[in-house]
PDB file of C-alpha atoms in Angstrom:
ATOM      1  CA  MET A   1      -0.026  -0.021   0.047  1.00 55.00           C
ATOM      2  CA  LEU A   2       1.180   3.505  -0.740  1.00 66.00           C
ATOM      3  CA  THR A   3       0.927   6.060   2.019  1.00 69.00           C
ATOM      4  CA  ARG A   4       0.783   9.737   1.009  1.00 67.00           C
ATOM      5  CA  ARG A   5       2.512  12.123   3.378  1.00 68.00           C
ATOM      6  CA  ILE A   6       2.129  15.804   3.262  1.00 63.00           C
ATOM      7  CA  ILE A   7       5.255  17.735   4.342  1.00 65.00           C
ATOM      8  CA  PRO A   8       5.800  21.466   4.325  1.00 65.00           C
ATOM      9  CA  CYS A   9       8.646  22.576   2.203  1.00 61.00           C
ATOM     10  CA  PHE A  10      10.392  26.010   1.715  1.00 65.00           C
ATOM     11  CA  ASP A  11      11.638  26.860  -1.718  1.00 67.00           C
ATOM     12  CA  VAL A  12      13.750  29.795  -2.555  1.00 70.00           C
ATOM     13  CA  ASP A  13      12.897  31.393  -5.822  1.00 69.00           C
ATOM     14  CA  ASN A  14      14.787  34.427  -7.121  1.00 73.00           C
ATOM     15  CA  GLY A  15      16.106  35.337  -3.611  1.00 71.00           C
ATOM     16  CA  ARG A  16      12.486  34.914  -2.235  1.00 75.00           C
ATOM     17  CA  VAL A  17      11.102  32.252   0.033  1.00 68.00           C
ATOM     18  CA  VAL A  18       8.067  30.498  -1.189  1.00 66.00           C
ATOM     19  CA  LYS A  19       5.965  28.125   0.956  1.00 67.00           C
ATOM     20  CA  GLY A  20       5.042  24.977  -0.746  1.00 63.00           C
ATOM     21  CA  VAL A  21       3.612  21.610   0.040  1.00 60.00           C
ATOM     22  CA  SER A  22       5.324  18.364  -1.090  1.00 58.00           C
ATOM     23  CA  PHE A  23       3.508  15.058  -1.422  1.00 61.00           C
ATOM     24  CA  VAL A  24       5.769  12.210  -0.512  1.00 61.00           C
ATOM     25  CA  GLU A  25       4.680   8.604  -1.346  1.00 66.00           C
ATOM     26  CA  LEU A  26       5.854   6.051   1.143  1.00 63.00           C
ATOM     27  CA  ARG A  27       5.925   2.475   0.134  1.00 64.00           C
TER      28      ARG A  27
END
């Protein structure tokens, strides 16, 4: 079964911090 985990991630774009959500699939 695949478990989807939602983890908050911070991406730096053009010298700017953007808040994003990454979906990681755990097997």
